[in-house]
PDB file of C-alpha atoms in Angstrom:
ATOM      1  CA  MET A   1     -46.201-119.393 -17.539  1.00  0.00           C
ATOM      2  CA  THR A   2     -48.126-122.288 -19.033  1.00  0.00           C
ATOM      3  CA  VAL A   3     -46.644-125.788 -19.158  1.00  0.00           C
ATOM      4  CA  ARG A   4     -46.104-125.353 -22.908  1.00  0.00           C
ATOM      5  CA  GLN A   5     -44.121-122.165 -22.330  1.00  0.00           C
ATOM      6  CA  VAL A   6     -41.890-123.952 -19.818  1.00  0.00           C
ATOM      7  CA  PHE A   7     -41.410-126.701 -22.410  1.00  0.00           C
ATOM      8  CA  TYR A   8     -40.267-124.161 -25.007  1.00  0.00           C
ATOM      9  CA  GLN A   9     -37.807-122.588 -22.575  1.00  0.00           C
ATOM     10  CA  ALA A  10     -36.481-126.053 -21.731  1.00  0.00           C
ATOM     11  CA  THR A  11     -35.898-126.818 -25.419  1.00  0.00           C
ATOM     12  CA  VAL A  12     -34.101-123.485 -25.937  1.00  0.00           C
ATOM     13  CA  ARG A  13     -31.728-124.420 -23.107  1.00  0.00           C
ATOM     14  CA  GLY A  14     -31.208-127.947 -24.417  1.00  0.00           C
ATOM     15  CA  LEU A  15     -32.797-129.617 -21.392  1.00  0.00           C
ATOM     16  CA  VAL A  16     -35.276-131.761 -23.351  1.00  0.00           C
ATOM     17  CA  GLU A  17     -35.851-132.759 -26.956  1.00  0.00           C
ATOM     18  CA  LYS A  18     -38.307-130.668 -28.988  1.00  0.00           C
ATOM     19  CA  ALA A  19     -40.897-133.409 -29.344  1.00  0.00           C
ATOM     20  CA  GLU A  20     -43.971-134.736 -27.569  1.00  0.00           C
ATOM     21  CA  SER A  21     -41.678-136.928 -25.458  1.00  0.00           C
ATOM     22  CA  GLY A  22     -39.852-133.790 -24.269  1.00  0.00           C
ATOM     23  CA  TYR A  23     -43.164-132.102 -23.473  1.00  0.00           C
ATOM     24  CA  GLY A  24     -44.164-135.145 -21.427  1.00  0.00           C
ATOM     25  CA  LYS A  25     -40.944-134.965 -19.405  1.00  0.00           C
ATOM     26  CA  VAL A  26     -41.494-131.300 -18.600  1.00  0.00           C
ATOM     27  CA  GLN A  27     -45.117-131.916 -17.666  1.00  0.00           C
ATOM     28  CA  THR A  28     -44.158-134.776 -15.355  1.00  0.00           C
ATOM     29  CA  ASP A  29     -41.313-132.878 -13.697  1.00  0.00           C
ATOM     30  CA  LEU A  30     -43.492-129.815 -13.065  1.00  0.00           C
ATOM     31  CA  THR A  31     -46.080-132.009 -11.376  1.00  0.00           C
ATOM     32  CA  ILE A  32     -43.449-133.639  -9.155  1.00  0.00           C
ATOM     33  CA  MET A  33     -41.858-130.278  -8.282  1.00  0.00           C
ATOM     34  CA  ARG A  34     -45.173-128.682  -7.301  1.00  0.00           C
ATOM     35  CA  ARG A  35     -46.248-131.599  -5.142  1.00  0.00           C
ATOM     36  CA  ALA A  36     -42.833-131.636  -3.469  1.00  0.00           C
ATOM     37  CA  GLY A  37     -43.074-127.945  -2.646  1.00  0.00           C
ATOM     38  CA  GLU A  38     -40.114-127.049  -4.881  1.00  0.00           C
ATOM     39  CA  LEU A  39     -42.209-125.004  -7.324  1.00  0.00           C
ATOM     40  CA  PRO A  40     -45.051-122.663  -6.246  1.00  0.00           C
ATOM     41  CA  TYR A  41     -48.383-123.695  -7.764  1.00  0.00           C
ATOM     42  CA  GLY A  42     -49.042-120.064  -8.689  1.00  0.00           C
ATOM     43  CA  TRP A  43     -46.061-120.006 -11.052  1.00  0.00           C
ATOM     44  CA  LEU A  44     -47.928-122.088 -13.643  1.00  0.00           C
ATOM     45  CA  ALA A  45     -50.985-120.770 -15.447  1.00  0.00           C
ATOM     46  CA  ASP A  46     -54.003-122.600 -16.819  1.00  0.00           C
ATOM     47  CA  ASN A  47     -56.219-120.145 -18.660  1.00  0.00           C
ATOM     48  CA  THR A  48     -58.502-122.822 -20.099  1.00  0.00           C
ATOM     49  CA  ARG A  49     -60.395-123.341 -16.819  1.00  0.00           C
ATOM     50  CA  TRP A  50     -61.916-120.555 -14.763  1.00  0.00           C
ATOM     51  CA  GLN A  51     -64.602-119.644 -12.248  1.00  0.00           C
ATOM     52  CA  ARG A  52     -67.234-116.909 -12.260  1.00  0.00           C
ATOM     53  CA  LYS A  53     -68.499-115.543  -8.980  1.00  0.00           C
ATOM     54  CA  PRO A  54     -70.031-112.168  -8.086  1.00  0.00           C
ATOM     55  CA  ARG A  55     -68.029-110.066  -5.657  1.00  0.00           C
ATOM     56  CA  THR A  56     -69.812-109.373  -2.376  1.00  0.00           C
ATOM     57  CA  PHE A  57     -68.991-107.463   0.798  1.00  0.00           C
ATOM     58  CA  ASP A  58     -69.837-107.733   4.487  1.00  0.00           C
ATOM     59  CA  SER A  59     -70.483-103.996   4.874  1.00  0.00           C
ATOM     60  CA  VAL A  60     -70.214-100.568   3.251  1.00  0.00           C
ATOM     61  CA  GLU A  61     -66.866-100.094   4.971  1.00  0.00           C
ATOM     62  CA  ASP A  62     -65.663-103.402   3.550  1.00  0.00           C
ATOM     63  CA  ALA A  63     -66.697-102.301   0.052  1.00  0.00           C
ATOM     64  CA  LEU A  64     -64.942 -98.954   0.430  1.00  0.00           C
ATOM     65  CA  GLN A  65     -61.789-100.632   1.716  1.00  0.00           C
ATOM     66  CA  ALA A  66     -61.784-102.790  -1.412  1.00  0.00           C
ATOM     67  CA  THR A  67     -62.341 -99.694  -3.553  1.00  0.00           C
ATOM     68  CA  ALA A  68     -59.341 -98.022  -1.928  1.00  0.00           C
ATOM     69  CA  ALA A  69     -57.178-101.095  -2.494  1.00  0.00           C
ATOM     70  CA  PHE A  70     -58.066-101.402  -6.174  1.00  0.00           C
ATOM     71  CA  TYR A  71     -58.480 -97.725  -7.036  1.00  0.00           C
ATOM     72  CA  ARG A  72     -56.764 -96.824 -10.303  1.00  0.00           C
ATOM     73  CA  LYS A  73     -56.390 -93.399 -11.865  1.00  0.00           C
ATOM     74  CA  SER A  74     -56.782 -93.190 -15.639  1.00  0.00           C
ATOM     75  CA  LEU A  75     -53.340 -92.796 -17.184  1.00  0.00           C
ATOM     76  CA  TRP A  76     -54.417 -91.891 -20.710  1.00  0.00           C
ATOM     77  CA  THR A  77     -57.101 -89.239 -20.115  1.00  0.00           C
ATOM     78  CA  ASN A  78     -54.914 -86.385 -21.363  1.00  0.00           C
ATOM     79  CA  ALA A  79     -52.604 -88.436 -23.582  1.00  0.00           C
ATOM     80  CA  ASP A  80     -52.222 -87.604 -27.269  1.00  0.00           C
ATOM     81  CA  SER A  81     -52.580 -91.246 -28.357  1.00  0.00           C
ATOM     82  CA  TYR A  82     -54.462 -94.464 -27.597  1.00  0.00           C
ATOM     83  CA  VAL A  83     -52.687 -97.824 -27.298  1.00  0.00           C
ATOM     84  CA  GLU A  84     -53.894-101.429 -27.450  1.00  0.00           C
ATOM     85  CA  ILE A  85     -51.959-104.696 -27.223  1.00  0.00           C
ATOM     86  CA  TRP A  86     -53.419-107.525 -29.332  1.00  0.00           C
ATOM     87  CA  LEU A  87     -52.509-111.108 -28.480  1.00  0.00           C
ATOM     88  CA  GLU A  88     -53.099-114.173 -30.621  1.00  0.00           C
ATOM     89  CA  LYS A  89     -53.041-116.691 -27.754  1.00  0.00           C
ATOM     90  CA  ASP A  90     -55.194-116.704 -24.658  1.00  0.00           C
ATOM     91  CA  ALA A  91     -52.650-118.964 -22.922  1.00  0.00           C
ATOM     92  CA  LEU A  92     -50.138-116.086 -22.904  1.00  0.00           C
ATOM     93  CA  ALA A  93     -52.485-113.477 -21.460  1.00  0.00           C
ATOM     94  CA  GLY A  94     -51.139-114.099 -17.961  1.00  0.00           C
ATOM     95  CA  VAL A  95     -47.613-113.259 -19.135  1.00  0.00           C
ATOM     96  CA  ILE A  96     -48.530-109.896 -20.645  1.00  0.00           C
ATOM     97  CA  LEU A  97     -51.386-108.770 -18.379  1.00  0.00           C
ATOM     98  CA  PRO A  98     -49.128-107.538 -15.542  1.00  0.00           C
ATOM     99  CA  VAL A  99     -47.602-105.002 -17.948  1.00  0.00           C
ATOM    100  CA  THR A 100     -50.790-103.885 -19.702  1.00  0.00           C
ATOM    101  CA  SER A 101     -52.564-103.641 -16.349  1.00  0.00           C
ATOM    102  CA  MET A 102     -49.782-101.555 -14.812  1.00  0.00           C
ATOM    103  CA  TYR A 103     -49.945 -99.096 -17.711  1.00  0.00           C
ATOM    104  CA  ASP A 104     -53.756 -99.072 -17.975  1.00  0.00           C
ATOM    105  CA  VAL A 105     -53.674-100.432 -21.551  1.00  0.00           C
ATOM    106  CA  PRO A 106     -56.324-102.786 -23.006  1.00  0.00           C
ATOM    107  CA  LEU A 107     -55.147-106.331 -23.716  1.00  0.00           C
ATOM    108  CA  MET A 108     -57.145-107.708 -26.645  1.00  0.00           C
ATOM    109  CA  VAL A 109     -57.015-111.518 -26.822  1.00  0.00           C
ATOM    110  CA  ALA A 110     -58.017-112.571 -30.336  1.00  0.00           C
ATOM    111  CA  ARG A 111     -57.536-116.353 -30.017  1.00  0.00           C
ATOM    112  CA  GLY A 112     -56.140-116.720 -33.520  1.00  0.00           C
ATOM    113  CA  TYR A 113     -58.420-115.082 -36.046  1.00  0.00           C
ATOM    114  CA  ALA A 114     -60.501-112.447 -34.270  1.00  0.00           C
ATOM    115  CA  SER A 115     -64.261-112.696 -34.741  1.00  0.00           C
ATOM    116  CA  LEU A 116     -66.065-109.998 -36.688  1.00  0.00           C
ATOM    117  CA  SER A 117     -68.092-109.082 -33.594  1.00  0.00           C
ATOM    118  CA  PHE A 118     -64.915-108.597 -31.543  1.00  0.00           C
ATOM    119  CA  LEU A 119     -63.348-106.494 -34.289  1.00  0.00           C
ATOM    120  CA  TYR A 120     -66.512-104.426 -34.745  1.00  0.00           C
ATOM    121  CA  ASN A 121     -66.658-103.523 -31.054  1.00  0.00           C
ATOM    122  CA  ALA A 122     -62.963-102.587 -31.085  1.00  0.00           C
ATOM    123  CA  ALA A 123     -63.362-100.494 -34.234  1.00  0.00           C
ATOM    124  CA  GLU A 124     -66.451 -98.752 -32.884  1.00  0.00           C
ATOM    125  CA  TYR A 125     -64.523 -97.553 -29.833  1.00  0.00           C
ATOM    126  CA  ILE A 126     -61.485 -96.503 -31.880  1.00  0.00           C
ATOM    127  CA  ASN A 127     -63.647 -94.619 -34.366  1.00  0.00           C
ATOM    128  CA  ASP A 128     -64.961 -92.341 -31.608  1.00  0.00           C
ATOM    129  CA  LEU A 129     -61.486 -91.309 -30.436  1.00  0.00           C
ATOM    130  CA  ASP A 130     -59.977 -87.899 -31.136  1.00  0.00           C
ATOM    131  CA  VAL A 131     -56.386 -89.172 -30.956  1.00  0.00           C
ATOM    132  CA  PRO A 132     -54.342 -91.598 -33.106  1.00  0.00           C
ATOM    133  CA  THR A 133     -54.542 -95.290 -32.229  1.00  0.00           C
ATOM    134  CA  PHE A 134     -51.480 -97.531 -32.010  1.00  0.00           C
ATOM    135  CA  ILE A 135     -52.027-101.286 -32.057  1.00  0.00           C
ATOM    136  CA  TYR A 136     -49.214-103.723 -31.260  1.00  0.00           C
ATOM    137  CA  HIS A 137     -49.739-107.357 -32.207  1.00  0.00           C
ATOM    138  CA  CYS A 138     -48.106-110.473 -30.738  1.00  0.00           C
ATOM    139  CA  GLY A 139     -48.590-113.767 -32.554  1.00  0.00           C
ATOM    140  CA  ASP A 140     -46.984-116.908 -33.932  1.00  0.00           C
ATOM    141  CA  PHE A 141     -44.569-116.577 -36.826  1.00  0.00           C
ATOM    142  CA  ASP A 142     -46.351-118.955 -39.171  1.00  0.00           C
ATOM    143  CA  PRO A 143     -48.725-118.468 -42.106  1.00  0.00           C
ATOM    144  CA  SER A 144     -51.851-118.372 -39.935  1.00  0.00           C
ATOM    145  CA  GLY A 145     -50.359-116.225 -37.183  1.00  0.00           C
ATOM    146  CA  VAL A 146     -49.031-113.591 -39.570  1.00  0.00           C
ATOM    147  CA  ASN A 147     -52.212-113.607 -41.645  1.00  0.00           C
ATOM    148  CA  ALA A 148     -54.370-113.282 -38.520  1.00  0.00           C
ATOM    149  CA  GLY A 149     -52.563-110.055 -37.648  1.00  0.00           C
ATOM    150  CA  GLU A 150     -52.952-108.776 -41.209  1.00  0.00           C
ATOM    151  CA  LYS A 151     -56.690-109.517 -41.084  1.00  0.00           C
ATOM    152  CA  ILE A 152     -57.047-107.605 -37.805  1.00  0.00           C
ATOM    153  CA  GLU A 153     -55.336-104.570 -39.341  1.00  0.00           C
ATOM    154  CA  GLU A 154     -57.336-104.778 -42.551  1.00  0.00           C
ATOM    155  CA  THR A 155     -60.706-105.210 -40.835  1.00  0.00           C
ATOM    156  CA  LEU A 156     -60.157-102.419 -38.315  1.00  0.00           C
ATOM    157  CA  HIS A 157     -59.307-100.030 -41.158  1.00  0.00           C
ATOM    158  CA  ASP A 158     -62.451-101.137 -43.002  1.00  0.00           C
ATOM    159  CA  LEU A 159     -64.723-100.779 -39.962  1.00  0.00           C
ATOM    160  CA  ALA A 160     -63.180 -97.507 -38.737  1.00  0.00           C
ATOM    161  CA  PRO A 161     -62.243 -95.794 -42.024  1.00  0.00           C
ATOM    162  CA  ASP A 162     -61.907 -92.321 -40.491  1.00  0.00           C
ATOM    163  CA  ALA A 163     -59.690 -93.392 -37.592  1.00  0.00           C
ATOM    164  CA  ASP A 164     -55.933 -92.845 -37.551  1.00  0.00           C
ATOM    165  CA  ILE A 165     -54.692 -96.401 -36.879  1.00  0.00           C
ATOM    166  CA  THR A 166     -51.079 -97.553 -36.836  1.00  0.00           C
ATOM    167  CA  PHE A 167     -50.646-101.333 -36.657  1.00  0.00           C
ATOM    168  CA  GLU A 168     -47.336-103.013 -35.828  1.00  0.00           C
ATOM    169  CA  ARG A 169     -46.369-106.621 -35.234  1.00  0.00           C
ATOM    170  CA  ILE A 170     -43.877-106.723 -32.345  1.00  0.00           C
ATOM    171  CA  ALA A 171     -43.597-110.516 -31.930  1.00  0.00           C
ATOM    172  CA  VAL A 172     -42.642-112.946 -33.354  1.00  0.00           C
ATOM    173  CA  THR A 173     -40.416-111.367 -36.023  1.00  0.00           C
ATOM    174  CA  PRO A 174     -37.678-112.871 -38.234  1.00  0.00           C
ATOM    175  CA  GLU A 175     -35.108-110.688 -36.465  1.00  0.00           C
ATOM    176  CA  GLN A 176     -36.107-112.083 -33.069  1.00  0.00           C
ATOM    177  CA  ILE A 177     -35.873-115.658 -34.337  1.00  0.00           C
ATOM    178  CA  THR A 178     -32.249-115.088 -35.297  1.00  0.00           C
ATOM    179  CA  ALA A 179     -31.166-112.873 -32.426  1.00  0.00           C
ATOM    180  CA  TRP A 180     -32.697-115.039 -29.692  1.00  0.00           C
ATOM    181  CA  ALA A 181     -32.107-118.429 -31.371  1.00  0.00           C
ATOM    182  CA  LEU A 182     -35.784-119.296 -30.976  1.00  0.00           C
ATOM    183  CA  PRO A 183     -36.743-122.950 -31.549  1.00  0.00           C
ATOM    184  CA  THR A 184     -38.350-123.463 -34.944  1.00  0.00           C
ATOM    185  CA  ARG A 185     -40.598-126.054 -36.539  1.00  0.00           C
ATOM    186  CA  PRO A 186     -41.297-126.837 -40.198  1.00  0.00           C
ATOM    187  CA  THR A 187     -44.032-124.717 -41.731  1.00  0.00           C
ATOM    188  CA  LYS A 188     -47.147-126.830 -42.230  1.00  0.00           C
ATOM    189  CA  GLY A 189     -47.581-127.560 -45.908  1.00  0.00           C
ATOM    190  CA  SER A 190     -51.282-128.189 -45.332  1.00  0.00           C
ATOM    191  CA  ASP A 191     -51.806-124.506 -44.554  1.00  0.00           C
ATOM    192  CA  THR A 192     -53.115-122.844 -47.722  1.00  0.00           C
ATOM    193  CA  ARG A 193     -51.277-119.657 -46.722  1.00  0.00           C
ATOM    194  CA  SER A 194     -47.868-121.377 -46.560  1.00  0.00           C
ATOM    195  CA  LYS A 195     -46.945-120.656 -50.186  1.00  0.00           C
ATOM    196  CA  ASN A 196     -43.944-118.298 -50.300  1.00  0.00           C
ATOM    197  CA  PHE A 197     -43.939-118.048 -46.479  1.00  0.00           C
ATOM    198  CA  GLY A 198     -40.752-119.960 -45.826  1.00  0.00           C
ATOM    199  CA  GLU A 199     -39.741-123.312 -44.397  1.00  0.00           C
ATOM    200  CA  ILE A 200     -39.645-122.467 -40.687  1.00  0.00           C
ATOM    201  CA  SER A 201     -42.254-121.284 -38.202  1.00  0.00           C
ATOM    202  CA  VAL A 202     -41.943-120.184 -34.568  1.00  0.00           C
ATOM    203  CA  GLU A 203     -44.584-120.071 -31.866  1.00  0.00           C
ATOM    204  CA  LEU A 204     -45.021-117.023 -29.661  1.00  0.00           C
ATOM    205  CA  ASP A 205     -44.594-119.288 -26.624  1.00  0.00           C
ATOM    206  CA  ALA A 206     -40.916-119.687 -27.590  1.00  0.00           C
ATOM    207  CA  ILE A 207     -40.097-116.119 -26.517  1.00  0.00           C
ATOM    208  CA  GLU A 208     -38.873-115.966 -22.922  1.00  0.00           C
ATOM    209  CA  PRO A 209     -41.637-114.355 -20.790  1.00  0.00           C
ATOM    210  CA  ASN A 210     -39.468-111.493 -19.508  1.00  0.00           C
ATOM    211  CA  GLN A 211     -38.445-110.672 -23.080  1.00  0.00           C
ATOM    212  CA  LEU A 212     -42.071-110.685 -24.187  1.00  0.00           C
ATOM    213  CA  ARG A 213     -43.082-108.425 -21.324  1.00  0.00           C
ATOM    214  CA  ALA A 214     -40.199-106.079 -22.159  1.00  0.00           C
ATOM    215  CA  LEU A 215     -41.350-105.849 -25.789  1.00  0.00           C
ATOM    216  CA  VAL A 216     -44.845-104.876 -24.680  1.00  0.00           C
ATOM    217  CA  GLN A 217     -43.579-102.381 -22.107  1.00  0.00           C
ATOM    218  CA  GLN A 218     -41.261-100.698 -24.626  1.00  0.00           C
ATOM    219  CA  ALA A 219     -44.113-100.339 -27.119  1.00  0.00           C
ATOM    220  CA  ILE A 220     -46.405 -98.769 -24.522  1.00  0.00           C
ATOM    221  CA  GLU A 221     -43.785 -96.392 -23.137  1.00  0.00           C
ATOM    222  CA  LEU A 222     -43.236 -94.905 -26.591  1.00  0.00           C
ATOM    223  CA  HIS A 223     -46.533 -93.082 -26.105  1.00  0.00           C
ATOM    224  CA  LEU A 224     -46.199 -91.914 -22.505  1.00  0.00           C
ATOM    225  CA  PRO A 225     -44.798 -88.424 -21.819  1.00  0.00           C
ATOM    226  CA  PRO A 226     -41.679 -88.495 -19.615  1.00  0.00           C
ATOM    227  CA  ASP A 227     -42.453 -88.903 -15.897  1.00  0.00           C
ATOM    228  CA  GLN A 228     -46.219 -89.099 -16.523  1.00  0.00           C
ATOM    229  CA  PHE A 229     -46.443 -92.584 -15.049  1.00  0.00           C
ATOM    230  CA  GLU A 230     -44.615 -91.590 -11.849  1.00  0.00           C
ATOM    231  CA  ILE A 231     -46.738 -88.441 -11.450  1.00  0.00           C
ATOM    232  CA  LEU A 232     -49.944 -90.407 -11.916  1.00  0.00           C
ATOM    233  CA  LYS A 233     -48.920 -93.106  -9.402  1.00  0.00           C
ATOM    234  CA  ALA A 234     -48.202 -90.427  -6.805  1.00  0.00           C
ATOM    235  CA  ALA A 235     -51.624 -88.838  -7.399  1.00  0.00           C
ATOM    236  CA  GLU A 236     -53.252 -92.263  -7.306  1.00  0.00           C
ATOM    237  CA  GLU A 237     -51.678 -93.072  -3.935  1.00  0.00           C
ATOM    238  CA  SER A 238     -52.827 -89.733  -2.536  1.00  0.00           C
ATOM    239  CA  GLU A 239     -56.406 -90.270  -3.696  1.00  0.00           C
ATOM    240  CA  ARG A 240     -56.384 -93.844  -2.396  1.00  0.00           C
ATOM    241  CA  ASP A 241     -55.378 -92.441   0.995  1.00  0.00           C
ATOM    242  CA  ILE A 242     -58.371 -90.073   0.847  1.00  0.00           C
ATOM    243  CA  ILE A 243     -60.704 -93.027   0.313  1.00  0.00           C
ATOM    244  CA  THR A 244     -59.081 -94.911   3.197  1.00  0.00           C
ATOM    245  CA  ARG A 245     -59.541 -91.945   5.534  1.00  0.00           C
ATOM    246  CA  LEU A 246     -63.174 -91.680   4.409  1.00  0.00           C
ATOM    247  CA  VAL A 247     -63.707 -95.320   5.372  1.00  0.00           C
ATOM    248  CA  GLY A 248     -62.272 -94.567   8.821  1.00  0.00           C
ATOM    249  CA  LYS A 249     -64.653 -91.636   9.301  1.00  0.00           C
ATOM    250  CA  ILE A 250     -67.655 -93.747   8.300  1.00  0.00           C
ATOM    251  CA  GLY A 251     -66.586 -96.496  10.671  1.00  0.00           C
ATOM    252  CA  ARG A 252     -66.176 -94.092  13.603  1.00  0.00           C
ATOM    253  CA  LYS A 253     -69.545 -92.470  12.860  1.00  0.00           C
ATOM    254  CA  ARG A 254     -71.262 -95.867  12.837  1.00  0.00           C
ATOM    255  CA  LEU A 255     -69.579 -96.792  16.133  1.00  0.00           C
ATOM    256  CA  ARG A 256     -70.739 -93.566  17.786  1.00  0.00           C
ATOM    257  CA  SER A 257     -74.248 -94.198  16.450  1.00  0.00           C
ATOM    258  CA  ARG A 258     -74.332 -97.684  17.950  1.00  0.00           C
ATOM    259  CA  ARG A 259     -73.096 -96.365  21.298  1.00  0.00           C
ATOM    260  CA  TRP A 260     -75.750 -93.617  21.291  1.00  0.00           C
ATOM    261  CA  ARG A 261     -78.502 -96.123  20.529  1.00  0.00           C
ATOM    262  CA  GLY A 262     -77.180 -98.406  23.261  1.00  0.00           C
TER     263      GLY A 262
END
């Protein structure tokens, strides 16, 4: 989770006030807890800073071992549908990625309003598919967040007019706000889209991470045939074992070759 997500969960539980002063308290406490060894550093995410570095290997065997470790079998090759999860906020990608990665589903991070280039590339891929596409959107419940999702749906239909696209917003919804008692804030009157929207808004960060992951998982599993995931994982493990055994054979052959030359 990000610090802001922890802040929202703290406000839901009445631990701090929903204000900048409350955010400051959470930020300070998280720093103290990490430095004291009470909170693992890896439990907090910062997606605004990152490193790029090419992946290298010490040998062919090393590369094959890595291939075996990360080998994934395509889950959707024979499926009768295609699924994407669209996310308004980059800061929440780390919450949802474990689920989308497990189910081999693309996670599309739009960062608010998606760019035309991003939408064009998405539409181009969808337009070439022979199966229906199901898109599930997660975003803030405010004028901009709702409108951003509507614009994604509208533009994809315009750019891929022949594709069968079903678009659904799965978070945040008015029903979730009530059922989960999500913390609200006044809708910004400065937003030109706020007319007739309503007085309250809710950020996606307010949804508890496990609940958000469950929403995404439920949406994905609607399109998976029963037991397909388990069957695929078993086949994947078997094929990974084949790669591992191949690495062992290559290693033994190289060792014999070195001995012969010696």
